[in-house]
Structure formats: structure tokens, C-alpha cells
């Protein structure tokens, strides 16, 4: 070796050869074809689609999956509710909600037994049987509802205009039976400082329910009481999109007494998310670009509300509200992982912030972004490009024509992006390749299969396209944190050497050189 190998002692030659063999083995292993966990960074993904005009309209507003994993439900603005079989992605009957929906973000919830789907319609709360599609409309002027934890009662907050308009109006929290609609209770709302009367509530223009505590004894609502003089319409008669920019007072309502306590000021009626049963909480955006986390089960009546501070404590000193995120950019969405483990904050510049602690930026999808069920990956759908992004907040729209692409990212900014151009196939097996990015305007809703292996997305058509919505079923089971982080663009399936591997090889090579120099010097002696 180096022209002097034969002059070295046998032990030294053995050491050097072993070291060289080790270096070679490390390099070969690092460059060898990766295990099943590694995937190609760029590719194509076959996608089953449902395009049935009798089921999907040109104005969809929601998609949800029923407990049990048998059905999806697609909802449109006009009130049509289409049931879809998951096994073959085919239409399986429709129901109709009289009056349709005033909101483009309806509140859809299933009773604990999974037998009934509830949704807030323009004329009341609609109860739809999952198995038979039998529909009952519980009349109400409330804009939304809350379901009791046992599923037996439905609550609504309604405005009573019988006494006139302006400050003479009153508001009532009414509870009725979920099965038959019979009234159970009606409690007038009043401010905590109104000395036992509801005189002050006449200035309230609207009340937006967010969520309840786990016992159902306290509601958390947004109250618009800025100026009631110019308001003439009911709370559920106006599309919520028109009021998306307004700010509300976040208040806690005692269901038994109707007393409302201040929690925070200037919260958004649309930018919020509610936690899961394991992490029961409310996350809501504010006008000054903060995200507040409200521990709804920690609240007790009598909170010490200093809405301008970073936290609010109740009478026992327990922290109810804390500022978990603050940035100097307007907030337009909050994404919460289904398991409640990860929260993203969306900015109006089209980018997402990962968690309140890391503050890492990730590019949002043109059409939709969602966190996978276990909170480890971000799925996005981009149109008109490969969706790889360049770190500027916009997807790369110049390399794949008018294609639609699925983009998968971990929450480590240093990990690569995995991109799959979607190849559409109809649910009957025929080709649907005519779909393009310009065909779609937005995602009306999305949901996951029970095992998290399939991502269903309902895409709304662009205005004037004369096409119905399209329901996509994407197999995302190959994507894991490990497979995405180890993805490669190599044609032969070999992974490039990682930083750690290169460091090991360099260190061992340096050790080998030092060993040779020492042994040669001793030999010269």
C-alpha cells in the first residue's frame, strides 16, 4: 500500500485493510438500494374519482365521513346531501335539507351512536339518518347548534325580535330533544354585570357558537355587540363569508343560567379550530394576529378577564386562556391534526407556520392542505405545477403544465418534498385524464379513512367550467415520516450519502491515514 505495504508489519497491514474494508462497507451500505421505507421523490399517483352530477353539484361546501367507515357524505349549498359508498366510491342516495345552507362552512356532527348526522341549515338543524337518509328539520333561527355529550339534546342560541328591533331585542339559549324536537329548556342570555337582567343583550347583532366544555355545561361563543342599530336580518339569514373579517368578543355562557362572561376581545368568527376529546380545547385567531388557546374544561364562572394580556385565569387561579402564537401577518386559517398533536397557522400570504414553538415555514397547497391523522405529515394539493415550492410561499407552477399534484412534507424543513402528479381514473375504471388545475377553484372539504391510509378530497369546479365537483380518493399509505425523509430522485433507487454517513467515512479515513503515518514512522526507525 502506498508503495510500502510490503514493508509494514503484518499487524499494521491487517489493521489498514480492515479499516479500508469498513469504509467501503459504510459507503456501499449508504448507497445501496434503500429498504421498503424509501420512496421516489417525484412520481405519479393513480387517483380514483367520482364525477356524478346526480350526486355532486357545482357548489359543494362540505365532505365528511360517517362513523363505521362505510359512507362519505358530500353536501352542497342548495341543501343536497349525497351519500357515497366508500368501497367503490359510488353514489348511494341523496337527502335534501329544505332551505339549503346560509354558511359555506356548515357544522356537521354525528350523534354518539353514529346513527344520525346533524348539520346547521338556513331554516334550522337538520337530522339525517345515516342508514335510511330520513331527514328531520328542527326549525330554528340560530346560526349554529351544539350537541350534548350524550347526544340526547341539541342547543341553539336564537334572537327574539317580537319586541321590536335595536335594544329591545333579546337572546335565548334553547335546548330541545334530539330525537323528537320537544323543547327541554329556554334560558335568556345576559351579561354577567347586568345585575340579573338581560337588558344589555339588545345590542347583540349575532352570536357564533364555537364549542362547549366536555360536560356540555358551558358554551364558548363569539358575540358581535359592536353596534346593533343598523342590523335588520336574523343571524342565520346572512352568509358568514360576508362577516368573515369582523371581530367578536369571546364569551363563556353558563347553560343553566344564561350568564355570559368575557374571555377575550377581537376574536375571529371563522378562524378557529376545536380540539379532540383527549385535548379538549378551543384555538381561535384574533385581529392582532395572535392565536389563543382556551382550556375549555378549566373554565369556571367568574373569570378574571384581562383580554389584552397573554393569559386569563378564572377565580381559582387556573389559566383558561394563553397566547400560543403571535406573528405580524394576518391569519386566515388554523389547521389542527385530527389527534390534536400539531397545529398550523395559515397566513394570508399563502404560507403555513408549523406549531407555535418551532415557527418553521411550510408552503401551503394551492387548493388544500391537511395534516395527516397522526400529526406527522402535511399533505397539499397544488394545481398548474409540480408543487415542489421554492420557499417563497408559492408552489412551483412552471414545470408540469396544468397538472394537479399531491405534495407531501414532513415537519422538518430540511427534509425533501415528495411530489405525485395525480392521474385521474373514474370510479368505474374509465380514464378521467381530462382533469386539470384550471378545472378546480378550491377544496370544499376533506376527510381520511378510518385507518388514515386514504385521503378523500372534494374539489369544487371553477366558475363557468360547467362541470360538477370531483371527489378524489388518494392512497397515502406509502407516505410515512421515514419514507418521505429518505426519498430519492435517483433512477436506480440508490440514496445519496447523508451528512452523518459522510462524516463517519471521513473520520475513519482520517484515522486510517494517521495510523499509516505512525506505523511507517516506526518502521523507518
Coordinates of C-alpha atoms in Angstrom, one line a residue:
X1 CA 0.0 0.0 0.0
X2 CA 1.3 3.5 -1.0
X3 CA 4.3 1.5 -2.3
X4 CA 5.4 0.4 1.1
X5 CA 2.7 -2.1 2.1
X6 CA 5.1 -5.0 2.0
X7 CA 7.5 -3.3 4.4
X8 CA 4.9 -2.9 7.1
X9 CA 4.4 -5.4 9.9
X10 CA 1.6 -8.0 9.4
X11 CA -0.4 -6.4 12.3
X12 CA -0.3 -3.0 10.7
X13 CA -1.3 -4.3 7.3
X14 CA -4.2 -6.2 8.8
X15 CA -5.4 -3.0 10.6
X16 CA -5.2 -0.9 7.5
X17 CA -7.0 -3.5 5.3
X18 CA -9.7 -3.9 8.0
X19 CA -10.2 -0.1 8.2
X20 CA -10.4 0.2 4.4
X21 CA -12.9 -2.6 4.3
X22 CA -15.0 -0.8 6.9
X23 CA -15.0 2.4 5.0
X24 CA -16.0 0.6 1.8
X25 CA -18.8 -1.2 3.6
X26 CA -20.2 2.0 5.1
X27 CA -20.2 3.7 1.7
X28 CA -21.8 0.8 -0.1
X29 CA -24.5 0.4 2.5
X30 CA -25.3 4.1 2.3
X31 CA -25.6 3.9 -1.5
X32 CA -27.3 0.6 -1.7
X33 CA -30.9 0.3 -2.8
X34 CA -33.0 1.5 0.2
X35 CA -35.4 -0.6 2.1
X36 CA -39.1 -0.6 1.6
X37 CA -39.4 2.6 3.7
X38 CA -37.6 4.7 1.0
X39 CA -39.7 6.1 -2.0
X40 CA -39.1 8.1 -5.1
X41 CA -39.2 11.8 -4.6
X42 CA -41.1 12.5 -7.8
X43 CA -43.7 10.3 -9.5
X44 CA -47.3 9.7 -10.5
X45 CA -50.3 8.6 -8.3
X46 CA -53.4 7.0 -9.7
X47 CA -56.4 8.6 -8.1
X48 CA -60.0 7.2 -8.2
X49 CA -62.5 9.9 -8.8
X50 CA -66.3 10.3 -8.5
X51 CA -67.8 12.7 -11.1
X52 CA -71.6 12.1 -10.8
X53 CA -73.8 15.2 -11.4
X54 CA -76.7 13.5 -9.7
X55 CA -74.6 13.4 -6.5
X56 CA -72.0 16.2 -6.8
X57 CA -73.2 19.7 -7.8
X58 CA -71.1 22.7 -8.9
X59 CA -71.4 24.3 -5.5
X60 CA -70.2 21.8 -2.8
X61 CA -69.4 23.1 0.7
X62 CA -68.5 20.1 2.8
X63 CA -67.3 16.5 2.9
X64 CA -67.5 14.2 5.9
X65 CA -67.1 10.5 6.8
X66 CA -69.6 8.6 8.9
X67 CA -68.6 6.6 11.9
X68 CA -68.1 2.9 10.9
X69 CA -66.1 3.7 7.7
X70 CA -68.9 2.7 5.2
X71 CA -70.0 6.1 3.9
X72 CA -68.9 9.6 2.9
X73 CA -71.4 12.5 2.7
X74 CA -71.0 15.4 0.3
X75 CA -73.0 18.5 1.0
X76 CA -73.8 21.3 -1.4
X77 CA -75.0 24.9 -0.8
X78 CA -78.5 24.2 -2.1
X79 CA -79.2 21.6 0.6
X80 CA -78.5 18.4 -1.3
X81 CA -76.7 15.7 0.8
X82 CA -75.2 12.8 -1.2
X83 CA -74.3 9.5 0.5
X84 CA -71.3 7.8 -1.1
X85 CA -70.1 4.2 -0.6
X86 CA -66.5 4.1 0.3
X87 CA -66.0 0.6 -1.0
X88 CA -66.4 1.6 -4.7
X89 CA -66.7 5.4 -4.4
X90 CA -70.2 5.4 -5.9
X91 CA -73.4 7.5 -5.1
X92 CA -75.8 5.7 -2.8
X93 CA -78.7 8.0 -2.4
X94 CA -79.4 11.6 -1.5
X95 CA -81.3 13.7 1.1
X96 CA -82.5 17.3 0.9
X97 CA -82.3 19.9 3.6
X98 CA -85.1 22.4 3.0
X99 CA -83.8 26.0 2.5
X100 CA -80.2 24.9 2.0
X101 CA -77.4 26.4 3.9
X102 CA -76.6 30.0 4.8
X103 CA -72.9 29.2 5.5
X104 CA -70.2 27.8 3.3
X105 CA -68.7 26.1 6.3
X106 CA -71.5 24.1 7.8
X107 CA -71.2 22.4 11.2
X108 CA -71.5 18.7 10.7
X109 CA -71.6 16.3 13.6
X110 CA -72.7 12.7 14.3
X111 CA -74.6 11.5 17.3
X112 CA -72.5 9.3 19.7
X113 CA -74.2 6.2 18.3
X114 CA -73.3 7.1 14.7
X115 CA -76.9 6.7 13.5
X116 CA -77.7 10.4 12.8
X117 CA -75.8 13.2 11.1
X118 CA -76.6 16.8 12.2
X119 CA -76.0 19.9 10.1
X120 CA -77.0 23.5 10.6
X121 CA -79.3 24.6 7.7
X122 CA -80.7 28.0 6.9
X123 CA -84.0 27.1 8.5
X124 CA -82.9 25.0 11.4
X125 CA -80.9 22.0 12.4
X126 CA -81.3 19.0 10.0
X127 CA -81.1 15.5 11.4
X128 CA -80.3 12.9 8.6
X129 CA -80.3 9.2 9.2
X130 CA -77.0 7.6 8.1
X131 CA -78.6 4.3 7.0
X132 CA -82.0 5.4 5.7
X133 CA -81.4 9.1 4.8
X134 CA -84.6 10.1 6.6
X135 CA -84.4 13.8 7.2
X136 CA -86.0 15.8 10.0
X137 CA -85.6 19.6 10.2
X138 CA -85.8 21.1 13.7
X139 CA -86.8 24.7 13.0
X140 CA -84.6 27.4 14.5
X141 CA -83.4 30.9 13.8
X142 CA -80.0 30.1 15.4
X143 CA -76.9 30.2 13.1
X144 CA -75.4 27.1 14.7
X145 CA -76.1 24.4 17.3
X146 CA -74.3 22.4 20.0
X147 CA -74.9 18.7 20.7
X148 CA -74.9 17.5 24.3
X149 CA -72.2 14.9 25.2
X150 CA -74.8 12.1 25.5
X151 CA -76.3 13.0 22.1
X152 CA -79.8 13.4 23.6
X153 CA -80.2 17.2 23.4
X154 CA -79.5 20.0 20.8
X155 CA -79.0 23.6 21.9
X156 CA -79.3 26.7 19.8
X157 CA -79.0 30.4 20.5
X158 CA -81.9 32.4 19.0
X159 CA -82.8 36.0 18.7
X160 CA -86.3 37.2 19.6
X161 CA -87.4 40.1 17.5
X162 CA -91.0 40.1 18.7
X163 CA -90.4 43.1 20.9
X164 CA -89.1 45.2 18.1
X165 CA -85.5 46.0 16.9
X166 CA -82.5 47.6 18.3
X167 CA -82.0 47.5 22.1
X168 CA -85.4 45.9 22.7
X169 CA -84.4 42.5 21.3
X170 CA -83.5 39.5 23.5
X171 CA -81.5 36.3 23.0
X172 CA -82.3 32.8 24.3
X173 CA -80.4 29.6 24.6
X174 CA -83.0 27.0 23.8
X175 CA -82.5 23.2 24.3
X176 CA -84.6 20.6 22.7
X177 CA -84.7 16.8 22.4
X178 CA -82.5 15.4 19.5
X179 CA -85.0 12.6 18.8
X180 CA -88.3 14.4 18.7
X181 CA -87.5 18.1 18.8
X182 CA -89.5 18.7 22.0
X183 CA -88.3 21.8 24.0
X184 CA -86.4 21.0 27.1
X185 CA -85.4 24.4 28.4
X186 CA -85.1 28.1 27.3
X187 CA -82.8 30.4 29.2
X188 CA -82.4 34.2 28.4
X189 CA -78.8 35.3 27.8
X190 CA -77.5 38.1 30.0
X191 CA -74.1 39.7 30.7
X192 CA -72.5 38.9 34.0
X193 CA -72.6 42.6 35.0
X194 CA -76.2 43.3 34.1
X195 CA -77.5 42.8 37.7
X196 CA -79.7 39.8 36.9
X197 CA -81.4 41.3 33.9
X198 CA -80.9 40.8 30.1
X199 CA -81.3 44.5 29.3
X200 CA -77.9 44.8 27.8
X201 CA -78.2 42.0 25.3
X202 CA -80.4 44.0 23.0
X203 CA -77.3 45.4 21.3
X204 CA -76.1 42.0 20.2
X205 CA -76.2 41.5 16.4
X206 CA -75.1 37.9 16.3
X207 CA -73.8 35.0 18.3
X208 CA -71.4 32.4 16.9
X209 CA -71.1 29.2 18.9
X210 CA -67.6 27.7 18.8
X211 CA -67.6 24.7 21.2
X212 CA -68.6 23.5 24.6
X213 CA -66.7 22.0 27.6
X214 CA -66.7 18.3 27.7
X215 CA -69.7 18.2 30.2
X216 CA -71.8 20.4 27.9
X217 CA -72.5 22.9 30.8
X218 CA -70.6 25.8 29.3
X219 CA -70.7 27.2 25.7
X220 CA -67.9 29.3 24.2
X221 CA -69.3 31.8 21.8
X222 CA -68.3 34.8 19.7
X223 CA -70.6 37.8 20.4
X224 CA -71.0 40.7 18.0
X225 CA -72.3 43.6 20.0
X226 CA -70.4 46.4 18.4
X227 CA -73.4 48.3 17.0
X228 CA -76.9 46.9 16.7
X229 CA -78.6 49.9 15.2
X230 CA -78.1 49.0 11.6
X231 CA -78.9 45.3 11.8
X232 CA -82.2 44.1 10.5
X233 CA -81.6 40.5 9.5
X234 CA -81.5 37.3 11.5
X235 CA -78.3 35.6 12.5
X236 CA -78.8 32.6 10.1
X237 CA -80.0 34.7 7.1
X238 CA -76.7 36.1 6.2
X239 CA -73.8 34.1 4.7
X240 CA -71.0 34.0 7.1
X241 CA -68.5 34.8 4.4
X242 CA -69.7 38.4 4.4
X243 CA -68.8 38.8 8.0
X244 CA -65.5 36.9 8.0
X245 CA -63.5 40.0 8.7
X246 CA -65.4 41.2 11.7
X247 CA -64.1 40.8 15.3
X248 CA -66.1 39.3 18.1
X249 CA -66.0 39.1 21.9
X250 CA -65.2 35.6 23.1
X251 CA -67.5 34.8 25.9
X252 CA -68.4 31.8 28.1
X253 CA -72.1 31.0 28.5
X254 CA -73.4 29.1 31.6
X255 CA -76.0 26.9 30.0
X256 CA -78.0 26.7 33.3
X257 CA -78.3 30.4 33.9
X258 CA -77.5 32.1 30.6
X259 CA -74.8 34.3 32.2
X260 CA -72.1 35.4 29.8
X261 CA -68.5 36.1 31.0
X262 CA -65.8 37.9 29.0
X263 CA -62.9 35.7 27.9
X264 CA -61.1 37.7 25.2
X265 CA -61.7 40.5 22.7
X266 CA -61.3 40.8 18.9
X267 CA -61.6 37.2 18.0
X268 CA -62.4 35.9 14.5
X269 CA -65.8 34.3 13.7
X270 CA -64.2 31.9 11.1
X271 CA -60.5 31.4 12.0
X272 CA -60.7 28.8 14.8
X273 CA -60.3 25.1 15.5
X274 CA -61.6 22.8 18.2
X275 CA -59.5 20.1 19.9
X276 CA -60.2 16.4 20.3
X277 CA -61.6 14.6 23.3
X278 CA -58.0 13.9 24.5
X279 CA -57.0 17.6 24.2
X280 CA -60.3 19.4 24.6
X281 CA -59.6 23.0 23.7
X282 CA -60.5 25.9 21.5
X283 CA -58.0 27.7 19.3
X284 CA -59.1 31.0 17.9
X285 CA -57.4 33.8 15.9
X286 CA -57.5 37.4 16.8
X287 CA -57.5 40.7 14.9
X288 CA -53.9 41.4 16.1
X289 CA -52.6 38.1 14.6
X290 CA -52.5 36.0 17.7
X291 CA -53.8 32.5 18.3
X292 CA -55.4 32.0 21.7
X293 CA -55.6 28.5 23.3
X294 CA -58.6 28.2 25.6
X295 CA -58.7 25.3 28.0
X296 CA -62.5 24.9 28.0
X297 CA -62.6 22.4 30.8
X298 CA -60.5 24.6 33.1
X299 CA -63.0 27.4 32.9
X300 CA -65.1 28.2 36.0
X301 CA -67.6 31.1 36.2
X302 CA -66.1 34.3 37.5
X303 CA -63.0 34.5 35.3
X304 CA -60.7 37.4 35.8
X305 CA -60.7 38.6 32.2
X306 CA -58.0 40.9 31.1
X307 CA -58.4 40.5 27.4
X308 CA -55.3 42.4 26.5
X309 CA -52.9 40.1 28.5
X310 CA -51.2 37.0 27.3
X311 CA -53.3 34.8 29.7
X312 CA -56.6 34.8 31.5
X313 CA -57.2 33.0 34.8
X314 CA -60.5 32.0 36.5
X315 CA -61.5 32.7 40.1
X316 CA -59.4 29.7 41.3
X317 CA -56.3 30.9 39.5
X318 CA -56.4 28.3 36.8
X319 CA -55.1 29.5 33.4
X320 CA -58.0 29.4 30.9
X321 CA -56.6 31.4 28.0
X322 CA -53.0 31.7 26.8
X323 CA -51.4 33.2 23.7
X324 CA -49.8 30.3 21.9
X325 CA -48.8 32.1 18.7
X326 CA -48.1 35.7 17.7
X327 CA -46.9 37.0 14.3
X328 CA -47.1 40.3 12.4
X329 CA -49.1 38.9 9.5
X330 CA -52.8 38.5 9.1
X331 CA -54.1 35.0 10.0
X332 CA -56.6 33.3 7.7
X333 CA -56.8 29.7 9.0
X334 CA -55.9 27.3 11.7
X335 CA -55.2 23.6 10.9
X336 CA -55.3 21.1 13.8
X337 CA -54.2 17.5 13.4
X338 CA -57.1 15.0 13.9
X339 CA -55.3 13.7 17.0
X340 CA -54.8 17.3 18.3
X341 CA -51.0 16.8 18.4
X342 CA -50.0 19.5 15.9
X343 CA -51.3 22.9 15.0
X344 CA -50.5 25.0 11.9
X345 CA -51.4 28.7 11.5
X346 CA -52.1 29.9 8.0
X347 CA -51.2 33.4 6.8
X348 CA -52.9 35.4 4.1
X349 CA -49.6 35.4 2.2
X350 CA -50.3 31.7 1.4
X351 CA -47.8 30.1 3.9
X352 CA -48.2 28.0 7.0
X353 CA -46.3 28.1 10.3
X354 CA -45.6 24.8 11.9
X355 CA -46.5 24.7 15.6
X356 CA -46.2 27.7 17.9
X357 CA -42.9 26.5 19.2
X358 CA -40.8 25.8 16.0
X359 CA -42.0 28.7 13.8
X360 CA -40.9 26.8 10.7
X361 CA -42.5 27.8 7.4
X362 CA -44.0 25.3 5.0
X363 CA -45.7 26.1 1.7
X364 CA -49.5 25.7 1.6
X365 CA -51.2 24.0 -1.2
X366 CA -53.0 26.0 -3.9
X367 CA -56.2 24.0 -3.4
X368 CA -55.9 22.5 0.1
X369 CA -53.5 21.5 2.9
X370 CA -54.2 19.0 5.7
X371 CA -52.3 17.3 8.5
X372 CA -52.4 13.5 8.4
X373 CA -54.2 11.7 11.3
X374 CA -51.2 11.1 13.5
X375 CA -49.8 14.6 13.0
X376 CA -46.6 13.7 11.3
X377 CA -47.0 14.8 7.7
X378 CA -48.5 17.7 5.7
X379 CA -50.5 16.8 2.6
X380 CA -51.1 19.6 0.0
X381 CA -52.7 19.7 -3.4
X382 CA -51.3 22.1 -6.0
X383 CA -52.6 23.0 -9.4
X384 CA -50.6 24.1 -12.5
X385 CA -47.2 22.8 -11.5
X386 CA -45.3 20.1 -9.6
X387 CA -45.9 21.8 -6.3
X388 CA -42.4 21.4 -5.0
X389 CA -42.3 25.0 -3.9
X390 CA -39.2 27.3 -3.6
X391 CA -39.5 28.5 -0.1
X392 CA -41.2 31.8 -1.2
X393 CA -44.7 30.7 -0.2
X394 CA -45.9 29.8 -3.7
X395 CA -45.7 26.4 -5.4
X396 CA -43.5 25.8 -8.4
X397 CA -46.0 26.4 -11.2
X398 CA -43.8 26.2 -14.3
X399 CA -42.7 22.7 -14.7
X400 CA -45.7 20.4 -15.1
X401 CA -48.1 22.3 -17.4
X402 CA -51.6 22.3 -16.0
X403 CA -51.2 19.2 -13.8
X404 CA -52.6 18.7 -10.3
X405 CA -50.1 17.3 -7.8
X406 CA -50.1 15.9 -4.3
X407 CA -47.2 17.2 -2.2
X408 CA -46.1 15.5 1.0
X409 CA -43.8 17.1 3.6
X410 CA -42.6 16.2 7.0
X411 CA -42.4 19.0 9.6
X412 CA -38.6 19.2 9.3
X413 CA -37.8 22.0 6.8
X414 CA -34.5 20.2 5.9
X415 CA -36.3 17.0 4.6
X416 CA -37.1 16.7 0.9
X417 CA -40.6 17.2 -0.6
X418 CA -42.3 14.2 -2.2
X419 CA -44.5 15.0 -5.2
X420 CA -47.0 12.9 -7.1
X421 CA -48.7 14.1 -10.2
X422 CA -52.3 12.9 -10.0
X423 CA -53.5 10.5 -12.7
X424 CA -57.3 10.5 -12.5
X425 CA -59.4 7.4 -13.1
X426 CA -63.1 7.4 -12.6
X427 CA -64.7 5.0 -10.1
X428 CA -65.9 2.8 -12.9
X429 CA -62.3 2.3 -14.2
X430 CA -62.5 4.6 -17.2
X431 CA -59.9 7.3 -17.8
X432 CA -60.5 10.8 -16.4
X433 CA -57.3 12.4 -17.6
X434 CA -59.0 15.5 -18.9
X435 CA -58.9 17.0 -15.4
X436 CA -56.6 19.9 -15.0
X437 CA -55.6 22.5 -12.5
X438 CA -57.7 25.2 -14.1
X439 CA -60.8 23.0 -13.7
X440 CA -60.9 23.5 -10.0
X441 CA -61.3 26.6 -7.8
X442 CA -61.0 25.3 -4.2
X443 CA -61.4 22.3 -2.0
X444 CA -64.8 22.2 -0.4
X445 CA -63.8 19.6 2.2
X446 CA -61.7 16.6 3.0
X447 CA -61.5 13.6 5.3
X448 CA -59.5 10.5 6.0
X449 CA -60.4 6.8 6.0
X450 CA -60.5 5.3 9.5
X451 CA -57.0 3.8 9.2
X452 CA -55.6 7.1 7.7
X453 CA -54.5 5.3 4.5
X454 CA -56.8 7.1 2.1
X455 CA -57.3 10.9 1.9
X456 CA -60.6 12.0 0.4
X457 CA -60.8 15.5 -1.1
X458 CA -63.9 17.2 -2.6
X459 CA -62.8 19.7 -5.2
X460 CA -65.1 22.5 -6.3
X461 CA -65.2 23.4 -10.0
X462 CA -64.1 26.8 -11.2
X463 CA -66.8 29.3 -12.0
X464 CA -68.1 28.8 -15.6
X465 CA -66.4 25.4 -16.1
X466 CA -69.8 23.7 -16.5
X467 CA -68.5 20.7 -14.6
X468 CA -69.7 19.0 -11.3
X469 CA -67.4 18.7 -8.3
X470 CA -64.9 15.9 -8.2
X471 CA -64.3 13.6 -5.3
X472 CA -60.8 12.2 -5.1
X473 CA -59.6 9.1 -3.2
X474 CA -55.8 9.1 -2.8
X475 CA -53.8 6.2 -1.4
X476 CA -51.4 7.9 1.0
X477 CA -50.5 4.8 2.9
X478 CA -46.9 4.6 1.4
X479 CA -46.1 8.0 2.9
X480 CA -44.5 8.0 6.4
X481 CA -42.1 10.3 8.1
X482 CA -39.3 7.8 7.4
X483 CA -40.1 7.2 3.7
X484 CA -40.5 10.9 2.9
X485 CA -37.3 12.0 4.7
X486 CA -35.4 9.2 2.9
X487 CA -36.9 9.8 -0.5
X488 CA -34.6 10.0 -3.5
X489 CA -34.6 11.2 -7.1
X490 CA -32.1 8.5 -8.2
X491 CA -33.2 6.3 -11.1
X492 CA -31.6 3.2 -9.6
X493 CA -33.2 3.6 -6.2
X494 CA -29.9 4.4 -4.5
X495 CA -30.0 7.0 -1.8
X496 CA -27.3 9.8 -1.8
X497 CA -24.9 9.7 1.1
X498 CA -26.3 11.5 4.1
X499 CA -24.4 14.1 6.2
X500 CA -23.9 11.7 9.0
X501 CA -22.6 8.9 6.8
X502 CA -20.2 11.2 5.0
X503 CA -18.9 12.4 8.4
X504 CA -18.3 8.8 9.5
X505 CA -16.4 7.9 6.3
X506 CA -14.2 11.0 6.6
X507 CA -13.4 10.3 10.2
X508 CA -12.5 6.7 9.5
X509 CA -10.4 7.7 6.5
X510 CA -8.6 10.2 8.7
X511 CA -7.9 7.6 11.3
X512 CA -6.5 5.3 8.6
X513 CA -4.1 8.0 7.3
X514 CA -2.9 8.7 10.9
X515 CA -2.4 5.0 11.5
X516 CA -0.4 4.6 8.3
X517 CA 1.8 7.6 9.2
X518 CA 2.5 6.2 12.7
X519 CA 3.3 2.7 11.5
X520 CA 5.5 3.9 8.7
X521 CA 7.4 6.1 11.1
X522 CA 8.0 3.3 13.5
X523 CA 9.1 1.1 10.6
X524 CA 11.6 3.7 9.5
X525 CA 13.0 3.7 13.0

